[in-house]
Amino acid sequence: MRSIKPIGRFEAEFSLPGDKSITHRAVMLNGGAEGEALIRNALTGEDCLSTCACMRALGASVEVDGTDIRVVGTPSFRQGARLNCGNSGTTIRLLTGFVAGKEIEATLYGDESLSSRPMNRVAKPLSLLGAEIQTTDGHAPVRVFPKKLHGAEVILPIASAQVKSAVLLAGVSAEGKTSVVEPILSRDHTERMLVSMGAKIAVDGNRVTVEKSKLRCVDVRVPADISSAAYFMALGALKGKTLCKGVGINPTRTGILTAFDRLGISYQLLNKRTEGGEETADILVEKSDMRAVELTQADVPSMIDELPLVALLCAFAEGESRITGAKELRVKESDRIRTTAELINNIGGDCTETEDGFIIRGKKNLAGGTVDSYLDHRIAMTAAIGLLASENGGSIARPECCAISFPDFFEKLGV
Ligand code: S3P
């Protein structure tokens, strides 16, 4: 249990941990490529450490030193590896595709939360490439059997970067061409990294095509994670002014800024630059009066992990906000439609859960209260921001799960 006191006006500057999605991909892709690579400003939270451990189990050398990760790619992959993916959806889904392309047998498994999350969404499209994957009733543990893959055209019913990436990672080892088409563009870090590693890859709108390619290792400097910065940006909007430095602003990830625009939150992107194929900026956010918003399915993929926080901001905005088309939240580390609504209501807000989103009636002040994280890192961090901005503060049960994506979150917050 961690107690959080309300804060008054707040002004601060932050350097945030490295991007989780980019770190996973840098470790996995380099681990299977030719040569060696240094990944700097990597996120070394629990999820990314799961990816590091899995790549070691497959034969790569992965050394973590502070926020540096040194990877030596393995020329051959170990047969029969048992890959513990912990709590990490990105690890298990991307790795299923990666391993399927290596003609080895492997078993992928994880914790209770991960074992409840859907895996047919990767098993099914990978089977179109000739992969043989056995799930446990649609869930982990997942067994991958050695098969030679062939190219295929895969039309995805949902916008999911994890599923898209799993197919692309299998596709670079398959004979011929593999195309993936998604309904709305999801984060494209895999595509960008494959380009930098020499893959034959073409992007045309929401369609990506890869061909069998030899990948060479590349050094990566990981930008700060906008999904982690979002909590500090929200704090600026609610309580004063915050500057988050060197944050990744890849357009497939900046839905939070779209939400800020619509909520009427004032922010500036300073010192814009591009490093290693990814755009970054320092993001300055200032306290703003917020108005209700409407967000729909097309808005969701670029702010998927920030939606609990956006819903919290709506709870402080004037008027009634509606978020729809966000059913995917039900299959995250917790059922985030249920846990976010409970969070907001427990701290004195007014949020109604719908099948695919929320209706939130904003209030000027929320009293505070007690919130359970449900062992979901994003719920724990959203709760912390809500309580800091509340009248009386309160407490968070099971807050340690922040370590999944942001090990020193509470230290950075100074609470
Ligand atoms: C991620 C994709 C998203 C996101 C997750 C990270 C990735 O999941 O929610 O935190 O790194 O590819 P989905 O692909 O299920 O939308």
Tab-separated table of C-alpha atoms and ligand atoms in Angstrom:
chain	number	residue	atom	x	y	z
A	1	MET	CA	0.000	0.000	0.000
A	2	ARG	CA	1.404	3.434	-0.896
A	3	SER	CA	-0.165	6.589	0.395
A	4	ILE	CA	-0.217	9.698	-1.805
A	5	LYS	CA	-0.788	13.219	-0.494
A	6	PRO	CA	-2.307	15.918	-2.693
A	7	ILE	CA	0.134	18.452	-4.128
A	8	GLY	CA	-0.190	22.183	-4.732
A	9	ARG	CA	1.225	23.985	-7.752
A	10	PHE	CA	3.915	21.846	-9.314
A	11	GLU	CA	6.722	22.765	-11.725
A	12	ALA	CA	9.462	20.336	-12.710
A	13	GLU	CA	11.653	18.943	-15.451
A	14	PHE	CA	11.975	15.206	-16.087
A	15	SER	CA	14.128	12.719	-17.959
A	16	LEU	CA	12.072	9.610	-18.439
A	17	PRO	CA	13.062	5.969	-19.005
A	18	GLY	CA	13.551	4.590	-22.506
A	19	ASP	CA	10.698	3.471	-24.709
A	20	LYS	CA	9.404	0.003	-23.856
A	21	SER	CA	8.288	-0.965	-27.363
A	22	ILE	CA	11.575	0.136	-28.956
A	23	THR	CA	13.692	-1.591	-26.287
A	24	HIS	CA	11.876	-4.932	-26.787
A	25	ARG	CA	12.408	-4.720	-30.535
A	26	ALA	CA	16.050	-3.626	-30.289
A	27	VAL	CA	16.912	-6.600	-28.057
A	28	MET	CA	14.914	-9.153	-30.045
A	29	LEU	CA	15.903	-8.066	-33.546
A	30	ASN	CA	19.580	-7.583	-32.710
A	31	GLY	CA	19.596	-10.920	-30.866
A	32	GLY	CA	18.743	-12.655	-34.126
A	33	ALA	CA	20.905	-10.534	-36.426
A	34	GLU	CA	24.527	-10.673	-37.561
A	35	GLY	CA	27.053	-8.789	-35.441
A	36	GLU	CA	26.697	-6.926	-32.180
A	37	ALA	CA	24.912	-3.809	-31.023
A	38	LEU	CA	24.817	-1.350	-28.163
A	39	ILE	CA	21.363	-0.196	-27.091
A	40	ARG	CA	21.581	3.029	-25.076
A	41	ASN	CA	18.940	4.556	-22.795
A	42	ALA	CA	17.177	1.192	-22.894
A	43	LEU	CA	14.263	0.542	-20.585
A	44	THR	CA	15.370	-2.062	-18.058
A	45	GLY	CA	11.927	-2.535	-16.506
A	46	GLU	CA	10.660	-6.053	-15.865
A	47	ASP	CA	8.965	-6.518	-19.250
A	48	CYS	CA	12.117	-5.721	-21.217
A	49	LEU	CA	14.203	-7.891	-18.885
A	50	SER	CA	11.848	-10.750	-19.815
A	51	THR	CA	12.740	-10.184	-23.475
A	52	CYS	CA	16.466	-10.121	-22.562
A	53	ALA	CA	16.143	-13.441	-20.688
A	54	CYS	CA	14.239	-15.074	-23.562
A	55	MET	CA	16.853	-13.983	-26.114
A	56	ARG	CA	19.598	-15.435	-23.902
A	57	ALA	CA	17.638	-18.693	-23.665
A	58	LEU	CA	17.581	-18.749	-27.477
A	59	GLY	CA	21.376	-18.354	-27.653
A	60	ALA	CA	22.028	-14.598	-27.994
A	61	SER	CA	24.381	-12.810	-25.619
A	62	VAL	CA	22.540	-9.983	-23.821
A	63	GLU	CA	24.343	-7.957	-21.158
A	64	VAL	CA	22.535	-5.275	-19.198
A	65	ASP	CA	24.654	-2.524	-17.626
A	66	GLY	CA	22.545	0.296	-16.170
A	67	THR	CA	20.525	1.571	-19.113
A	68	ASP	CA	22.936	0.121	-21.694
A	69	ILE	CA	22.224	-3.277	-23.221
A	70	ARG	CA	24.890	-4.982	-25.300
A	71	VAL	CA	23.599	-7.690	-27.621
A	72	VAL	CA	25.545	-10.186	-29.709
A	73	GLY	CA	23.312	-11.865	-32.281
A	74	THR	CA	23.239	-15.646	-32.369
A	75	PRO	CA	23.867	-17.431	-35.670
A	76	SER	CA	21.849	-20.465	-34.540
A	77	PHE	CA	18.891	-20.827	-32.221
A	78	ARG	CA	18.615	-23.334	-29.397
A	79	GLN	CA	16.109	-26.150	-29.849
A	80	GLY	CA	13.519	-26.796	-27.158
A	81	ALA	CA	13.909	-23.444	-25.380
A	82	ARG	CA	11.421	-22.638	-22.627
A	83	LEU	CA	10.803	-18.916	-22.824
A	84	ASN	CA	9.424	-17.185	-19.726
A	85	CYS	CA	7.740	-13.981	-20.919
A	86	GLY	CA	6.662	-12.884	-17.413
A	87	ASN	CA	3.904	-10.243	-17.623
A	88	SER	CA	4.868	-9.047	-21.080
A	89	GLY	CA	2.364	-9.224	-23.957
A	90	THR	CA	4.904	-7.684	-26.330
A	91	THR	CA	7.498	-10.346	-25.471
A	92	ILE	CA	5.210	-13.334	-25.954
A	93	ARG	CA	3.456	-12.080	-29.096
A	94	LEU	CA	6.522	-10.785	-30.963
A	95	LEU	CA	8.618	-13.753	-29.914
A	96	THR	CA	6.006	-16.251	-31.129
A	97	GLY	CA	6.416	-14.789	-34.625
A	98	PHE	CA	10.194	-14.509	-34.292
A	99	VAL	CA	10.621	-18.128	-33.154
A	100	ALA	CA	8.155	-19.450	-35.762
A	101	GLY	CA	10.566	-18.238	-38.454
A	102	LYS	CA	13.610	-20.031	-36.988
A	103	GLU	CA	12.621	-23.672	-37.611
A	104	ILE	CA	12.954	-24.581	-33.940
A	105	GLU	CA	10.691	-25.976	-31.295
A	106	ALA	CA	10.008	-23.658	-28.341
A	107	THR	CA	7.515	-23.129	-25.524
A	108	LEU	CA	6.481	-19.624	-24.484
A	109	TYR	CA	4.739	-18.971	-21.192
A	110	GLY	CA	4.139	-16.253	-18.612
A	111	ASP	CA	2.456	-15.175	-15.380
A	112	GLU	CA	-1.235	-15.463	-14.506
A	113	SER	CA	-2.205	-12.171	-16.186
A	114	LEU	CA	-0.308	-13.029	-19.384
A	115	SER	CA	-1.822	-16.533	-19.418
A	116	SER	CA	-5.294	-14.993	-19.539
A	117	ARG	CA	-4.587	-12.837	-22.606
A	118	PRO	CA	-5.563	-13.922	-26.133
A	119	MET	CA	-2.899	-15.688	-28.208
A	120	ASN	CA	-4.953	-16.877	-31.197
A	121	ARG	CA	-4.615	-13.364	-32.553
A	122	VAL	CA	-0.968	-14.256	-33.367
A	123	ALA	CA	-1.314	-18.042	-33.824
A	124	LYS	CA	-3.954	-17.677	-36.537
A	125	PRO	CA	-2.192	-15.187	-38.843
A	126	LEU	CA	1.122	-17.027	-38.395
A	127	SER	CA	-0.546	-20.258	-39.529
A	128	LEU	CA	-1.202	-18.518	-42.876
A	129	LEU	CA	2.594	-18.467	-43.329
A	130	GLY	CA	2.724	-22.218	-42.612
A	131	ALA	CA	3.653	-21.969	-38.917
A	132	GLU	CA	2.515	-24.697	-36.541
A	133	ILE	CA	1.567	-23.163	-33.213
A	134	GLN	CA	-0.317	-24.822	-30.422
A	135	THR	CA	-1.976	-22.612	-27.793
A	136	THR	CA	-3.584	-23.695	-24.537
A	137	ASP	CA	-7.219	-22.974	-25.332
A	138	GLY	CA	-6.239	-19.799	-27.145
A	139	HIS	CA	-3.782	-18.754	-24.404
A	140	ALA	CA	-0.234	-19.311	-23.140
A	141	PRO	CA	1.587	-21.637	-22.783
A	142	VAL	CA	2.178	-21.620	-26.517
A	143	ARG	CA	4.227	-24.271	-28.341
A	144	VAL	CA	5.906	-23.465	-31.632
A	145	PHE	CA	7.012	-26.380	-33.839
A	146	PRO	CA	9.782	-26.303	-36.471
A	147	LYS	CA	8.351	-25.477	-39.899
A	148	LYS	CA	9.605	-23.849	-43.093
A	149	LEU	CA	7.528	-20.702	-43.611
A	150	HIS	CA	6.248	-19.211	-46.871
A	151	GLY	CA	5.020	-15.698	-47.600
A	152	ALA	CA	1.329	-14.831	-47.334
A	153	GLU	CA	-1.070	-11.930	-47.350
A	154	VAL	CA	-2.452	-11.310	-43.857
A	155	ILE	CA	-5.426	-9.003	-43.277
A	156	LEU	CA	-5.698	-8.164	-39.585
A	157	PRO	CA	-9.153	-7.611	-38.073
A	158	ILE	CA	-7.738	-5.393	-35.287
A	159	ALA	CA	-5.073	-2.698	-35.198
A	160	SER	CA	-2.361	-4.320	-33.090
A	161	ALA	CA	1.342	-3.595	-33.350
A	162	GLN	CA	2.073	-6.805	-31.475
A	163	VAL	CA	0.251	-8.942	-34.020
A	164	LYS	CA	1.587	-6.971	-37.002
A	165	SER	CA	5.137	-7.302	-35.634
A	166	ALA	CA	4.774	-11.050	-34.993
A	167	VAL	CA	3.851	-11.545	-38.662
A	168	LEU	CA	6.685	-9.290	-39.883
A	169	LEU	CA	9.267	-11.066	-37.715
A	170	ALA	CA	8.130	-14.413	-39.126
A	171	GLY	CA	7.911	-12.865	-42.609
A	172	VAL	CA	11.601	-11.862	-42.747
A	173	SER	CA	12.467	-15.571	-42.447
A	174	ALA	CA	9.770	-16.839	-44.840
A	175	GLU	CA	10.300	-17.694	-48.524
A	176	GLY	CA	8.727	-15.040	-50.761
A	177	LYS	CA	6.767	-11.960	-49.781
A	178	THR	CA	4.628	-11.434	-46.697
A	179	SER	CA	2.161	-8.545	-46.480
A	180	VAL	CA	0.260	-7.380	-43.406
A	181	VAL	CA	-2.673	-5.006	-43.689
A	182	GLU	CA	-4.228	-3.441	-40.598
A	183	PRO	CA	-7.490	-1.476	-40.288
A	184	ILE	CA	-5.861	1.534	-38.574
A	185	LEU	CA	-2.120	2.144	-38.446
A	186	SER	CA	-0.606	0.953	-35.146
A	187	ARG	CA	2.869	1.823	-33.831
A	188	ASP	CA	5.489	1.210	-36.516
A	189	HIS	CA	8.719	0.738	-34.552
A	190	THR	CA	9.244	-2.760	-35.971
A	191	GLU	CA	9.042	-1.483	-39.547
A	192	ARG	CA	11.491	1.337	-38.813
A	193	MET	CA	13.969	-0.964	-37.104
A	194	LEU	CA	13.755	-3.556	-39.885
A	195	VAL	CA	14.601	-0.791	-42.402
A	196	SER	CA	17.663	0.223	-40.360
A	197	MET	CA	18.825	-3.407	-40.146
A	198	GLY	CA	18.775	-3.865	-43.921
A	199	ALA	CA	15.511	-5.784	-44.372
A	200	LYS	CA	13.695	-5.746	-47.694
A	201	ILE	CA	10.561	-3.977	-46.572
A	202	ALA	CA	8.029	-1.635	-48.179
A	203	VAL	CA	5.340	0.400	-46.445
A	204	ASP	CA	2.285	1.616	-48.323
A	205	GLY	CA	-0.290	3.215	-46.012
A	206	ASN	CA	-1.603	0.495	-43.706
A	207	ARG	CA	0.086	-2.286	-45.728
A	208	VAL	CA	3.619	-3.501	-44.957
A	209	THR	CA	5.412	-6.036	-47.126
A	210	VAL	CA	8.610	-7.866	-46.146
A	211	GLU	CA	10.763	-10.341	-47.995
A	212	LYS	CA	13.194	-12.918	-46.684
A	213	SER	CA	16.147	-10.843	-45.463
A	214	LYS	CA	19.428	-11.155	-43.595
A	215	LEU	CA	19.480	-8.615	-40.779
A	216	ARG	CA	22.621	-6.917	-39.495
A	217	CYS	CA	22.868	-5.565	-35.935
A	218	VAL	CA	22.433	-1.821	-35.388
A	219	ASP	CA	23.173	0.400	-32.404
A	220	VAL	CA	20.043	2.059	-31.069
A	221	ARG	CA	19.620	5.108	-28.877
A	222	VAL	CA	16.171	4.690	-27.353
A	223	PRO	CA	14.078	7.858	-26.929
A	224	ALA	CA	12.183	8.435	-23.687
A	225	ASP	CA	8.844	6.634	-23.650
A	226	ILE	CA	5.876	8.912	-24.365
A	227	SER	CA	3.698	6.375	-22.523
A	228	SER	CA	5.783	7.001	-19.365
A	229	ALA	CA	6.119	10.756	-19.985
A	230	ALA	CA	2.316	10.970	-20.292
A	231	TYR	CA	1.868	10.767	-16.476
A	232	PHE	CA	4.185	13.744	-15.955
A	233	MET	CA	2.624	15.627	-18.849
A	234	ALA	CA	-0.806	15.100	-17.236
A	235	LEU	CA	0.563	16.367	-13.949
A	236	GLY	CA	1.660	19.564	-15.678
A	237	ALA	CA	-1.810	19.997	-17.183
A	238	LEU	CA	-3.489	19.477	-13.813
A	239	LYS	CA	-1.103	21.173	-11.409
A	240	GLY	CA	1.301	23.639	-13.037
A	241	LYS	CA	4.068	23.036	-15.564
A	242	THR	CA	6.232	20.079	-16.574
A	243	LEU	CA	8.973	19.616	-19.135
A	244	CYS	CA	9.646	16.052	-20.304
A	245	LYS	CA	12.948	15.740	-22.156
A	246	GLY	CA	13.905	13.697	-25.225
A	247	VAL	CA	10.509	12.038	-25.611
A	248	GLY	CA	9.729	9.891	-28.663
A	249	ILE	CA	7.100	11.580	-30.817
A	250	ASN	CA	6.737	8.973	-33.549
A	251	PRO	CA	3.328	9.963	-35.038
A	252	THR	CA	1.923	6.479	-34.402
A	253	ARG	CA	2.411	7.126	-30.661
A	254	THR	CA	1.269	10.714	-30.155
A	255	GLY	CA	-2.449	10.151	-29.624
A	256	ILE	CA	-1.995	11.636	-26.146
A	257	LEU	CA	-1.182	14.959	-27.830
A	258	THR	CA	-4.359	14.672	-29.937
A	259	ALA	CA	-6.264	14.110	-26.694
A	260	PHE	CA	-4.509	17.165	-25.176
A	261	ASP	CA	-5.523	19.273	-28.216
A	262	ARG	CA	-9.157	18.287	-27.819
A	263	LEU	CA	-9.166	18.668	-24.032
A	264	GLY	CA	-7.746	22.183	-24.482
A	265	ILE	CA	-4.446	21.413	-22.749
A	266	SER	CA	-1.659	23.768	-23.743
A	267	TYR	CA	1.661	22.184	-24.689
A	268	GLN	CA	4.721	22.867	-26.838
A	269	LEU	CA	7.136	20.563	-28.635
A	270	LEU	CA	10.645	22.010	-28.236
A	271	ASN	CA	14.027	21.006	-29.567
A	272	LYS	CA	12.642	18.567	-32.169
A	273	ARG	CA	15.177	16.163	-33.691
A	274	THR	CA	15.472	12.689	-35.227
A	275	GLU	CA	17.732	9.996	-33.813
A	276	GLY	CA	18.087	6.498	-35.222
A	277	GLY	CA	14.951	6.786	-37.348
A	278	GLU	CA	12.703	7.984	-34.497
A	279	GLU	CA	11.612	11.610	-33.882
A	280	THR	CA	12.002	13.121	-30.393
A	281	ALA	CA	11.183	16.419	-28.669
A	282	ASP	CA	11.081	18.039	-25.238
A	283	ILE	CA	7.406	18.370	-24.291
A	284	LEU	CA	6.351	21.352	-22.182
A	285	VAL	CA	2.847	21.169	-20.705
A	286	GLU	CA	1.105	23.908	-18.727
A	287	LYS	CA	-1.918	23.959	-16.470
A	288	SER	CA	-5.037	24.377	-18.543
A	289	ASP	CA	-8.801	24.438	-18.099
A	290	MET	CA	-10.057	21.297	-19.712
A	291	ARG	CA	-13.257	20.629	-21.642
A	292	ALA	CA	-14.978	17.301	-22.368
A	293	VAL	CA	-13.920	15.278	-25.405
A	294	GLU	CA	-15.234	12.608	-27.705
A	295	LEU	CA	-12.748	9.947	-28.788
A	296	THR	CA	-13.612	7.151	-31.198
A	297	GLN	CA	-12.075	3.975	-32.642
A	298	ALA	CA	-9.851	5.820	-35.124
A	299	ASP	CA	-8.209	7.698	-32.213
A	300	VAL	CA	-7.521	4.614	-30.123
A	301	PRO	CA	-4.380	2.867	-31.518
A	302	SER	CA	-2.088	5.893	-31.123
A	303	MET	CA	-3.088	6.359	-27.468
A	304	ILE	CA	-3.936	2.768	-26.530
A	305	ASP	CA	-1.765	2.638	-23.383
A	306	GLU	CA	-2.603	6.219	-22.373
A	307	LEU	CA	-6.396	5.740	-22.382
A	308	PRO	CA	-6.701	5.149	-18.599
A	309	LEU	CA	-4.854	8.450	-18.085
A	310	VAL	CA	-6.941	10.258	-20.731
A	311	ALA	CA	-10.091	8.997	-18.988
A	312	LEU	CA	-8.707	10.364	-15.711
A	313	LEU	CA	-8.113	13.778	-17.320
A	314	CYS	CA	-11.727	13.698	-18.566
A	315	ALA	CA	-12.806	13.218	-14.945
A	316	PHE	CA	-11.322	16.695	-14.238
A	317	ALA	CA	-12.674	18.317	-17.457
A	318	GLU	CA	-15.842	20.329	-17.776
A	319	GLY	CA	-18.720	18.362	-19.315
A	320	GLU	CA	-19.421	14.794	-20.345
A	321	SER	CA	-16.727	12.910	-22.259
A	322	ARG	CA	-17.240	9.769	-24.299
A	323	ILE	CA	-14.608	7.266	-25.333
A	324	THR	CA	-15.743	4.515	-27.718
A	325	GLY	CA	-14.083	1.862	-29.904
A	326	ALA	CA	-11.633	0.915	-27.156
A	327	LYS	CA	-12.649	-2.710	-26.578
A	328	GLU	CA	-8.979	-3.747	-26.782
A	329	LEU	CA	-8.574	-2.285	-23.286
A	330	ARG	CA	-10.445	-5.323	-21.964
A	331	VAL	CA	-7.523	-7.633	-22.844
A	332	LYS	CA	-4.583	-5.636	-21.473
A	333	GLU	CA	-2.668	-6.427	-18.235
A	334	SER	CA	-6.053	-5.938	-16.540
A	335	ASP	CA	-9.503	-5.298	-18.017
A	336	ARG	CA	-8.684	-1.611	-18.286
A	337	ILE	CA	-12.264	-0.539	-18.976
A	338	ARG	CA	-13.341	-2.023	-15.665
A	339	THR	CA	-10.230	-1.066	-13.648
A	340	THR	CA	-10.074	2.506	-15.003
A	341	ALA	CA	-13.761	3.136	-14.264
A	342	GLU	CA	-13.273	1.736	-10.758
A	343	LEU	CA	-10.186	3.913	-10.230
A	344	ILE	CA	-12.006	7.101	-11.251
A	345	ASN	CA	-15.093	6.316	-9.179
A	346	ASN	CA	-13.030	5.325	-6.109
A	347	ILE	CA	-11.330	8.722	-6.048
A	348	GLY	CA	-14.649	10.570	-6.282
A	349	GLY	CA	-15.129	10.854	-10.052
A	350	ASP	CA	-18.116	9.827	-12.135
A	351	CYS	CA	-17.313	7.238	-14.804
A	352	THR	CA	-19.659	4.727	-16.405
A	353	GLU	CA	-18.165	1.711	-18.084
A	354	THR	CA	-19.552	0.819	-21.531
A	355	GLU	CA	-18.862	-2.276	-23.593
A	356	ASP	CA	-16.109	-0.531	-25.556
A	357	GLY	CA	-15.182	2.523	-23.517
A	358	PHE	CA	-16.340	5.074	-20.982
A	359	ILE	CA	-18.749	7.919	-20.313
A	360	ILE	CA	-17.105	10.338	-17.893
A	361	ARG	CA	-18.860	13.277	-16.292
A	362	GLY	CA	-16.153	15.734	-15.274
A	363	LYS	CA	-15.911	17.476	-11.896
A	364	LYS	CA	-13.730	20.376	-10.787
A	365	ASN	CA	-12.437	18.497	-7.773
A	366	LEU	CA	-12.145	14.833	-6.864
A	367	ALA	CA	-12.011	13.890	-3.178
A	368	GLY	CA	-9.423	11.067	-3.358
A	369	GLY	CA	-9.672	7.554	-1.871
A	370	THR	CA	-8.236	4.057	-2.123
A	371	VAL	CA	-7.448	2.383	-5.443
A	372	ASP	CA	-6.257	-1.124	-6.303
A	373	SER	CA	-3.747	-1.429	-9.148
A	374	TYR	CA	-5.038	-4.923	-10.023
A	375	LEU	CA	-1.313	-5.519	-10.630
A	376	ASP	CA	-1.532	-3.378	-13.761
A	377	HIS	CA	1.316	-0.856	-14.027
A	378	ARG	CA	-0.680	1.677	-16.047
A	379	ILE	CA	-3.539	1.616	-13.531
A	380	ALA	CA	-1.115	2.138	-10.604
A	381	MET	CA	0.537	5.146	-12.308
A	382	THR	CA	-2.778	6.685	-13.396
A	383	ALA	CA	-4.021	6.335	-9.819
A	384	ALA	CA	-0.938	8.168	-8.517
A	385	ILE	CA	-1.642	11.163	-10.793
A	386	GLY	CA	-5.329	11.182	-9.837
A	387	LEU	CA	-4.507	11.142	-6.130
A	388	LEU	CA	-1.833	13.859	-6.386
A	389	ALA	CA	-4.423	16.085	-8.108
A	390	SER	CA	-7.238	15.180	-5.687
A	391	GLU	CA	-8.384	17.150	-2.632
A	392	ASN	CA	-7.395	14.684	0.077
A	393	GLY	CA	-5.105	12.149	-1.609
A	394	GLY	CA	-5.404	8.494	-0.654
A	395	SER	CA	-3.626	5.217	-1.249
A	396	ILE	CA	-2.783	2.660	-3.906
A	397	ALA	CA	-2.838	-1.055	-3.144
A	398	ARG	CA	-0.202	-3.193	-4.894
A	399	PRO	CA	1.743	-0.268	-6.414
A	400	GLU	CA	4.966	-2.265	-7.034
A	401	CYS	CA	3.745	-3.317	-10.490
A	402	CYS	CA	5.030	0.062	-11.794
A	403	ALA	CA	8.351	-1.766	-12.178
A	404	ILE	CA	6.956	-3.442	-15.305
A	405	SER	CA	7.508	-0.272	-17.352
A	406	PHE	CA	8.817	2.394	-14.960
A	407	PRO	CA	10.896	1.060	-12.038
A	408	ASP	CA	11.601	4.460	-10.411
A	409	PHE	CA	8.205	6.054	-11.065
A	410	PHE	CA	7.463	6.996	-7.437
A	411	GLU	CA	11.030	8.279	-6.863
A	412	LYS	CA	10.739	10.509	-9.952
A	413	LEU	CA	7.387	11.772	-8.702
A	414	GLY	CA	8.985	12.454	-5.336
A	415	VAL	CA	6.233	10.775	-3.331
B	1	S3P	C1	2.725	-2.729	-28.033
B	1	S3P	C2	1.516	-2.724	-28.681
B	1	S3P	C3	0.239	-2.444	-28.015
B	1	S3P	C4	0.466	-1.809	-26.641
B	1	S3P	C5	1.532	-2.512	-25.861
B	1	S3P	C6	2.852	-2.433	-26.608
B	1	S3P	C7	3.947	-3.038	-28.812
B	1	S3P	O1	-0.463	-3.658	-27.823
B	1	S3P	O2	-0.738	-1.800	-25.911
B	1	S3P	O3	1.703	-1.909	-24.590
B	1	S3P	O4	5.064	-2.782	-28.319
B	1	S3P	O5	3.807	-3.522	-29.942
B	1	S3P	P1	-1.443	-4.246	-28.959
B	1	S3P	O6	-0.621	-4.686	-30.119
B	1	S3P	O7	-2.152	-5.407	-28.287
B	1	S3P	O8	-2.377	-3.125	-29.300
